[in-house]
PDB file of C-alpha atoms and ligand atoms in Angstrom:
ATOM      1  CA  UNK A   1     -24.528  -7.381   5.569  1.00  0.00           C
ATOM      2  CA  UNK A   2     -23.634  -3.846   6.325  1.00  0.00           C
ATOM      3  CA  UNK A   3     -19.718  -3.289   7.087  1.00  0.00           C
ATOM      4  CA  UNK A   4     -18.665   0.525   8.844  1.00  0.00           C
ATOM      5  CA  UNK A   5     -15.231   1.625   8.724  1.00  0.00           C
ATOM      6  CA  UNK A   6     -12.826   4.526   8.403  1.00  0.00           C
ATOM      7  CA  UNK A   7     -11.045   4.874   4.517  1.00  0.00           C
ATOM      8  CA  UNK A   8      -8.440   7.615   4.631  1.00  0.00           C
ATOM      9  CA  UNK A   9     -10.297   9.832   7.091  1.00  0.00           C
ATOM     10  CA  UNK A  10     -13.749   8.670   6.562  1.00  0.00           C
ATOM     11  CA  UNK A  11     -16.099   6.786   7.664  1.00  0.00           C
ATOM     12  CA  UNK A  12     -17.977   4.308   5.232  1.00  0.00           C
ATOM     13  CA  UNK A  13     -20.872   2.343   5.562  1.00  0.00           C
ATOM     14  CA  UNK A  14     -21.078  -0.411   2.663  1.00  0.00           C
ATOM     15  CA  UNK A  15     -23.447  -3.802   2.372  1.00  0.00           C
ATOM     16  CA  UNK A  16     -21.167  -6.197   1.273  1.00  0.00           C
ATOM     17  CA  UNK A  17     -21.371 -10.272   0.410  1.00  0.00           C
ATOM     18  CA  UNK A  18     -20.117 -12.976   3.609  1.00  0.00           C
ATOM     19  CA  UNK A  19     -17.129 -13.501   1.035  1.00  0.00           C
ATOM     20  CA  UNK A  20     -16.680 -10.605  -0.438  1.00  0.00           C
ATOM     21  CA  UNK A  21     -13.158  -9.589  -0.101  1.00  0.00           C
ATOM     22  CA  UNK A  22     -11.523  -6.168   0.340  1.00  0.00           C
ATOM     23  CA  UNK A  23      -9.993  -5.214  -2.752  1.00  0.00           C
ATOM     24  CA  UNK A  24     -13.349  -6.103  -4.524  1.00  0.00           C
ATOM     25  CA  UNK A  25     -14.971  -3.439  -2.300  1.00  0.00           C
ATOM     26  CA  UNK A  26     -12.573  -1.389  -2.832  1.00  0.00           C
ATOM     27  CA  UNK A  27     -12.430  -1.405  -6.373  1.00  0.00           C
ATOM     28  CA  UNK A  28     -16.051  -1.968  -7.402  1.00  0.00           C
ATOM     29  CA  UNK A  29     -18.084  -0.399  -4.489  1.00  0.00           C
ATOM     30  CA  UNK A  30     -16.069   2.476  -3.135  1.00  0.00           C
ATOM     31  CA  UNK A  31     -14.348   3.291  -6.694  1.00  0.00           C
ATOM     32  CA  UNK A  32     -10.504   3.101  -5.219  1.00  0.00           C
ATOM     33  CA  UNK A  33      -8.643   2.429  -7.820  1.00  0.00           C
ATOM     34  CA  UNK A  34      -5.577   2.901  -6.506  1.00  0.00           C
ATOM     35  CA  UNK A  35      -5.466  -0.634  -5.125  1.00  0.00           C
ATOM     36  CA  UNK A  36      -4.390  -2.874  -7.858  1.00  0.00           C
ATOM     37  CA  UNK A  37      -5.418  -6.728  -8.634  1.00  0.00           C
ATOM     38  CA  UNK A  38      -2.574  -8.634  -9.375  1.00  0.00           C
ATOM     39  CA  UNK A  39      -2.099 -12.294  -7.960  1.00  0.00           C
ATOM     40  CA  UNK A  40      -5.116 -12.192  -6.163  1.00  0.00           C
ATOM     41  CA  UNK A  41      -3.491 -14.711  -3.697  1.00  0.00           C
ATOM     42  CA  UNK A  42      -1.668 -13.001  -1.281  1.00  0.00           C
ATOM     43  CA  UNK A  43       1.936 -12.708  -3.024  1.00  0.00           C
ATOM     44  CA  UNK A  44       2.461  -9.771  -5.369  1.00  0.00           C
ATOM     45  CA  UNK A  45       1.428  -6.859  -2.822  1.00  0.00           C
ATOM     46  CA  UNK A  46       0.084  -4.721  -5.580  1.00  0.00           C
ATOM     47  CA  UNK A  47      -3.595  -4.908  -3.477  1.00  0.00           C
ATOM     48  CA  UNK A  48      -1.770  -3.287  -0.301  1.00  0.00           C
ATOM     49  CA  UNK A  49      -3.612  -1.249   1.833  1.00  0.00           C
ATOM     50  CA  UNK A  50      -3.046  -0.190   5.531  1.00  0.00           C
ATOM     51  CA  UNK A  51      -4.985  -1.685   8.044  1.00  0.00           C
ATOM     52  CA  UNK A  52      -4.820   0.241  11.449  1.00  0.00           C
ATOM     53  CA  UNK A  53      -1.205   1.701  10.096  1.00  0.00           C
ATOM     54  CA  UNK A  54      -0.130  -1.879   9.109  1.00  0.00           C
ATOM     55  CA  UNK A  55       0.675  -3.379   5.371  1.00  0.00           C
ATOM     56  CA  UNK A  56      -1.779  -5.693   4.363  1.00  0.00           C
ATOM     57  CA  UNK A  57      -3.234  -7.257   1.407  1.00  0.00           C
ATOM     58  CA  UNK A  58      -6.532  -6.689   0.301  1.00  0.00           C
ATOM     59  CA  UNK A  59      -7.148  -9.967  -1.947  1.00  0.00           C
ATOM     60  CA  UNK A  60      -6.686 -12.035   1.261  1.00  0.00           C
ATOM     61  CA  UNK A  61      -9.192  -9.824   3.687  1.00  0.00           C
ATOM     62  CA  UNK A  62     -12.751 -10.525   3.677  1.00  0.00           C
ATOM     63  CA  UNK A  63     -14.400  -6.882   3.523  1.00  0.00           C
ATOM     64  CA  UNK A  64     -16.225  -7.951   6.686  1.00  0.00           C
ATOM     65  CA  UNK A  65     -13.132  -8.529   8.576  1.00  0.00           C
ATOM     66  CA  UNK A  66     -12.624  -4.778   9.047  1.00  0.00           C
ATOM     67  CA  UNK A  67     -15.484  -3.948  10.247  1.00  0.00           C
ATOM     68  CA  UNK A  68     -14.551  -1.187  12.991  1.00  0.00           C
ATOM     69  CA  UNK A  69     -11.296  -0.738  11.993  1.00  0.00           C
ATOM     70  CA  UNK A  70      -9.400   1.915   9.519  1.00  0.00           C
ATOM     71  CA  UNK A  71      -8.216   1.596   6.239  1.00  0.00           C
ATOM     72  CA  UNK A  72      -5.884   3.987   3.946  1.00  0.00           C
ATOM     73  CA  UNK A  73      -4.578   3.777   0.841  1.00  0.00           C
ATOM     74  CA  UNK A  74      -2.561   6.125  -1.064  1.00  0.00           C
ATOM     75  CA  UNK A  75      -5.234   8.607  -1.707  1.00  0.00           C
ATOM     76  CA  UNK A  76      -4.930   9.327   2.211  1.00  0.00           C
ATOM     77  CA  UNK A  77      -1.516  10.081   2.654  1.00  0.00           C
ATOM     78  CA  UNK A  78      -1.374  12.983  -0.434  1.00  0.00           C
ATOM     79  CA  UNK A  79      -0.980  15.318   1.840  1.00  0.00           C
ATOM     80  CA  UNK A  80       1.429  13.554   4.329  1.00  0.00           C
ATOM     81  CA  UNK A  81       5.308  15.073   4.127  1.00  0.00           C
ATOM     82  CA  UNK A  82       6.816  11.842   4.668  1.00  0.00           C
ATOM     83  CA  UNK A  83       4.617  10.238   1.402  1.00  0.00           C
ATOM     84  CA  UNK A  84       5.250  13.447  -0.565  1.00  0.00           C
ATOM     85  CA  UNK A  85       9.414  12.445  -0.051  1.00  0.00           C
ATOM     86  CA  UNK A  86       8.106   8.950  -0.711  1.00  0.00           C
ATOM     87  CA  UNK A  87       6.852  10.032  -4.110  1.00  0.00           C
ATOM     88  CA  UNK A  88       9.698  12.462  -5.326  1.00  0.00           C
ATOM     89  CA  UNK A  89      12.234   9.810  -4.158  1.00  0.00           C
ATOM     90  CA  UNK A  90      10.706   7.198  -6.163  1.00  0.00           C
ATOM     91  CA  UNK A  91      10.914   9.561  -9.412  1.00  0.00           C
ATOM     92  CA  UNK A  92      14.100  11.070  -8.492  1.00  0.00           C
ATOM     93  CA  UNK A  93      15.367   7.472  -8.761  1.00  0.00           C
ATOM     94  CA  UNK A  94      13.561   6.044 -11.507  1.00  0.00           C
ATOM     95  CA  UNK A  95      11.643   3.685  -9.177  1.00  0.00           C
ATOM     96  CA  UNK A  96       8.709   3.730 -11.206  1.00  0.00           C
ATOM     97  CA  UNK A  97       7.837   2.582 -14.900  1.00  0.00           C
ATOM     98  CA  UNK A  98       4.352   1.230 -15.082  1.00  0.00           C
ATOM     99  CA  UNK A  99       3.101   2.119 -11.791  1.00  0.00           C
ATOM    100  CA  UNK A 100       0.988  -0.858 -11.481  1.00  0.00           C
ATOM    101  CA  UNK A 101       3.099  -1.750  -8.154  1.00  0.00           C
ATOM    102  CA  UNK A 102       3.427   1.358  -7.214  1.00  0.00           C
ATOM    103  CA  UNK A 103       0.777   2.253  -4.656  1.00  0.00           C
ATOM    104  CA  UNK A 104       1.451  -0.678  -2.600  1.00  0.00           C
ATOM    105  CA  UNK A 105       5.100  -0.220  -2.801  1.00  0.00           C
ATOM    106  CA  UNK A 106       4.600   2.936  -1.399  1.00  0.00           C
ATOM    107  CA  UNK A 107       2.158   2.259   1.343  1.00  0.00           C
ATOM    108  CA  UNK A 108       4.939  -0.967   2.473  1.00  0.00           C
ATOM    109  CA  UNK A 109       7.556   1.239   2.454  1.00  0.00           C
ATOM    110  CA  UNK A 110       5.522   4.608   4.641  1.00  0.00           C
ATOM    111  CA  UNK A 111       4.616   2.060   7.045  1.00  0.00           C
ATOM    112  CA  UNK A 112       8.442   0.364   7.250  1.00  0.00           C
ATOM    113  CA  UNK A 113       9.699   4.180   7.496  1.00  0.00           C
ATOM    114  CA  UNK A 114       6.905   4.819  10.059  1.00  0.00           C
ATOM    115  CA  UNK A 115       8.104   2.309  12.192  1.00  0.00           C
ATOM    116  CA  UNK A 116      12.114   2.766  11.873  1.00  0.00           C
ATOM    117  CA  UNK A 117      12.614  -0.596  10.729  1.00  0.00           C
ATOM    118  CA  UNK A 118      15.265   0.435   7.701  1.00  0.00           C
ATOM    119  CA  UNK A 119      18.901   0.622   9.387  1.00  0.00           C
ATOM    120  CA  UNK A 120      20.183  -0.749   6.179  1.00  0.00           C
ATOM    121  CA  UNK A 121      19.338  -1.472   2.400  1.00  0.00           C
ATOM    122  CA  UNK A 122      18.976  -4.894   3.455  1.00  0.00           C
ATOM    123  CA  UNK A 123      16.209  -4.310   6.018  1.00  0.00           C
ATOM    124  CA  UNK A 124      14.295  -2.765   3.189  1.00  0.00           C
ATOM    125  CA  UNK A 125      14.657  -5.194   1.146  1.00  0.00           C
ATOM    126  CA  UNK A 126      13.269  -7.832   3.438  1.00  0.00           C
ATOM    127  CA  UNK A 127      10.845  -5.815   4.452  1.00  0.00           C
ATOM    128  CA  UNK A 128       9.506  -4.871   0.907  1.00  0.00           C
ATOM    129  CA  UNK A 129       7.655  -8.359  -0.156  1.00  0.00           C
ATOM    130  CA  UNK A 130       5.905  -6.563  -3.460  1.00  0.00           C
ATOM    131  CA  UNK A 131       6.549  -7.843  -6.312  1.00  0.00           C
ATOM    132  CA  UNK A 132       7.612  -5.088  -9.290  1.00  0.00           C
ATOM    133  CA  UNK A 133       8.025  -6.773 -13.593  1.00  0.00           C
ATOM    134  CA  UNK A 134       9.281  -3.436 -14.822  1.00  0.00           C
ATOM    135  CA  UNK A 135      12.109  -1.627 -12.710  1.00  0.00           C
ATOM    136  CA  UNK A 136      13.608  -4.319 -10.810  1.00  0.00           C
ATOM    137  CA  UNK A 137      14.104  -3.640  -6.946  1.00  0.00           C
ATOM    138  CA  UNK A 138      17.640  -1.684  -7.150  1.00  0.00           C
ATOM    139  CA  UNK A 139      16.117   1.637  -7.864  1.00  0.00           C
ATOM    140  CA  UNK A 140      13.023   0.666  -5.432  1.00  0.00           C
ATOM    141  CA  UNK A 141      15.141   0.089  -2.634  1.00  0.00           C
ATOM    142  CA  UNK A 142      17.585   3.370  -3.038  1.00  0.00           C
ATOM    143  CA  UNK A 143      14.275   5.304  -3.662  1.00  0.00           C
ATOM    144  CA  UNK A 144      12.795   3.911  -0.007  1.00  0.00           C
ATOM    145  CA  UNK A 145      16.685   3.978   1.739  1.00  0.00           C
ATOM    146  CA  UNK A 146      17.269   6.934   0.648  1.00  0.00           C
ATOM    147  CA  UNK A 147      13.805   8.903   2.673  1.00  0.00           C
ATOM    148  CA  UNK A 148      14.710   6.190   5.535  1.00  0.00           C
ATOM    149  CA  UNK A 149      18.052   8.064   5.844  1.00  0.00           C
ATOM    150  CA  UNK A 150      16.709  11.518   5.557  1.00  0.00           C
ATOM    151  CA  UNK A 151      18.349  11.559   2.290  1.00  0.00           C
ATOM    152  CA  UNK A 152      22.207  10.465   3.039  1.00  0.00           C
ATOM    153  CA  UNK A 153      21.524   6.935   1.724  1.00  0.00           C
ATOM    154  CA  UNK A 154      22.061   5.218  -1.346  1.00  0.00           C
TER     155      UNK A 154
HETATM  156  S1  LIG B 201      -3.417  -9.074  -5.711  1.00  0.00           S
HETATM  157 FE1  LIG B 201      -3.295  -9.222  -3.582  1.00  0.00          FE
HETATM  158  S2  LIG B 201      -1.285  -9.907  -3.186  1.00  0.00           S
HETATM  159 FE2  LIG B 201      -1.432  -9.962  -5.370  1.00  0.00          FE
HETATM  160  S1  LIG B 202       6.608  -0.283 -12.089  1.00  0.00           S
HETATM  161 FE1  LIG B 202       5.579  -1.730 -13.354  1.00  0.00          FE
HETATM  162  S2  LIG B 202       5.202  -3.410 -12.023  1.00  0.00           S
HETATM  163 FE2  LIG B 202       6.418  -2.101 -10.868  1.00  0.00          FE
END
């Protein structure tokens, strides 16, 4: 079946399986490689995307489900100034070792920002379900407080 939608800026057309799921057209179909397979079952976040300016994960999406809709992932937001502080806070910090969380790390956390839901380091870390192995979340979460706060937060 044929599936239309808007990734980051525009519009694809793609013929997809009933059970295909996102990430798999993603990865394999529209060559975005930012968007990582981890758990493949909904937990680790490393498959984020944002659907219609919302966190979501890919493994758990059939591709057909967003039909209509749009979807960005970090290759859409390069030239956005509040992703750009995003990035240089996360190496300012150390926030990043492997990467492999990375991208949805930073898509949770431009959407969390977006919507001025971090008042405190502990909103962000509730907020922030993705899983990291390498840095552990103290650097993460000064790296995200820190843009939330325009910079006076650590
Ligand atoms: S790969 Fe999708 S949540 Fe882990
Ligand atoms: S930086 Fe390696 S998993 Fe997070």
């Amino acid at each position: 079946m044929k599936v239309e939608f808007v990734l980051n800026g525009k519009k694809v057309v793609v013929d997809v399986e009933p059970n295909e799921t996102l990430i798999n057209t993603l990865r394999f179909k529209l060559r975005v490689k930012s968007v990582k397979r981890g758990c493949e079952r909904g937990e680790c976040g490393s498959c984020t995307i944002l659907l219609d300016g919302q966190p979501v994960t890919s493994c758990m999406l059939l591709t057909m489900q967003v039909n209509g809709r749009e979807v960005v992932t970090v290759e859409g937001l390069e030239n956005d100034e509040l992703f750009k502080k995003l990035v240089d806070s996360f190496i300012e910090e150390g926030a990043i070792q492997c990467g492999f969380c990375t991208p949805g790390i930073l898509l949770t956390a431009w959407a969390g920002i977006k919507q001025g839901r971090f008042k405190s380091r502990d909103d962000v870390k509730e907020y922030l379900g993705n899983l990291c192995r390498c840095t552990g979340y103290v650097k993460i979460i000064n790296a995200v407080y820190k843009v939330a706060t325009g910079g006076a937060g650590r």
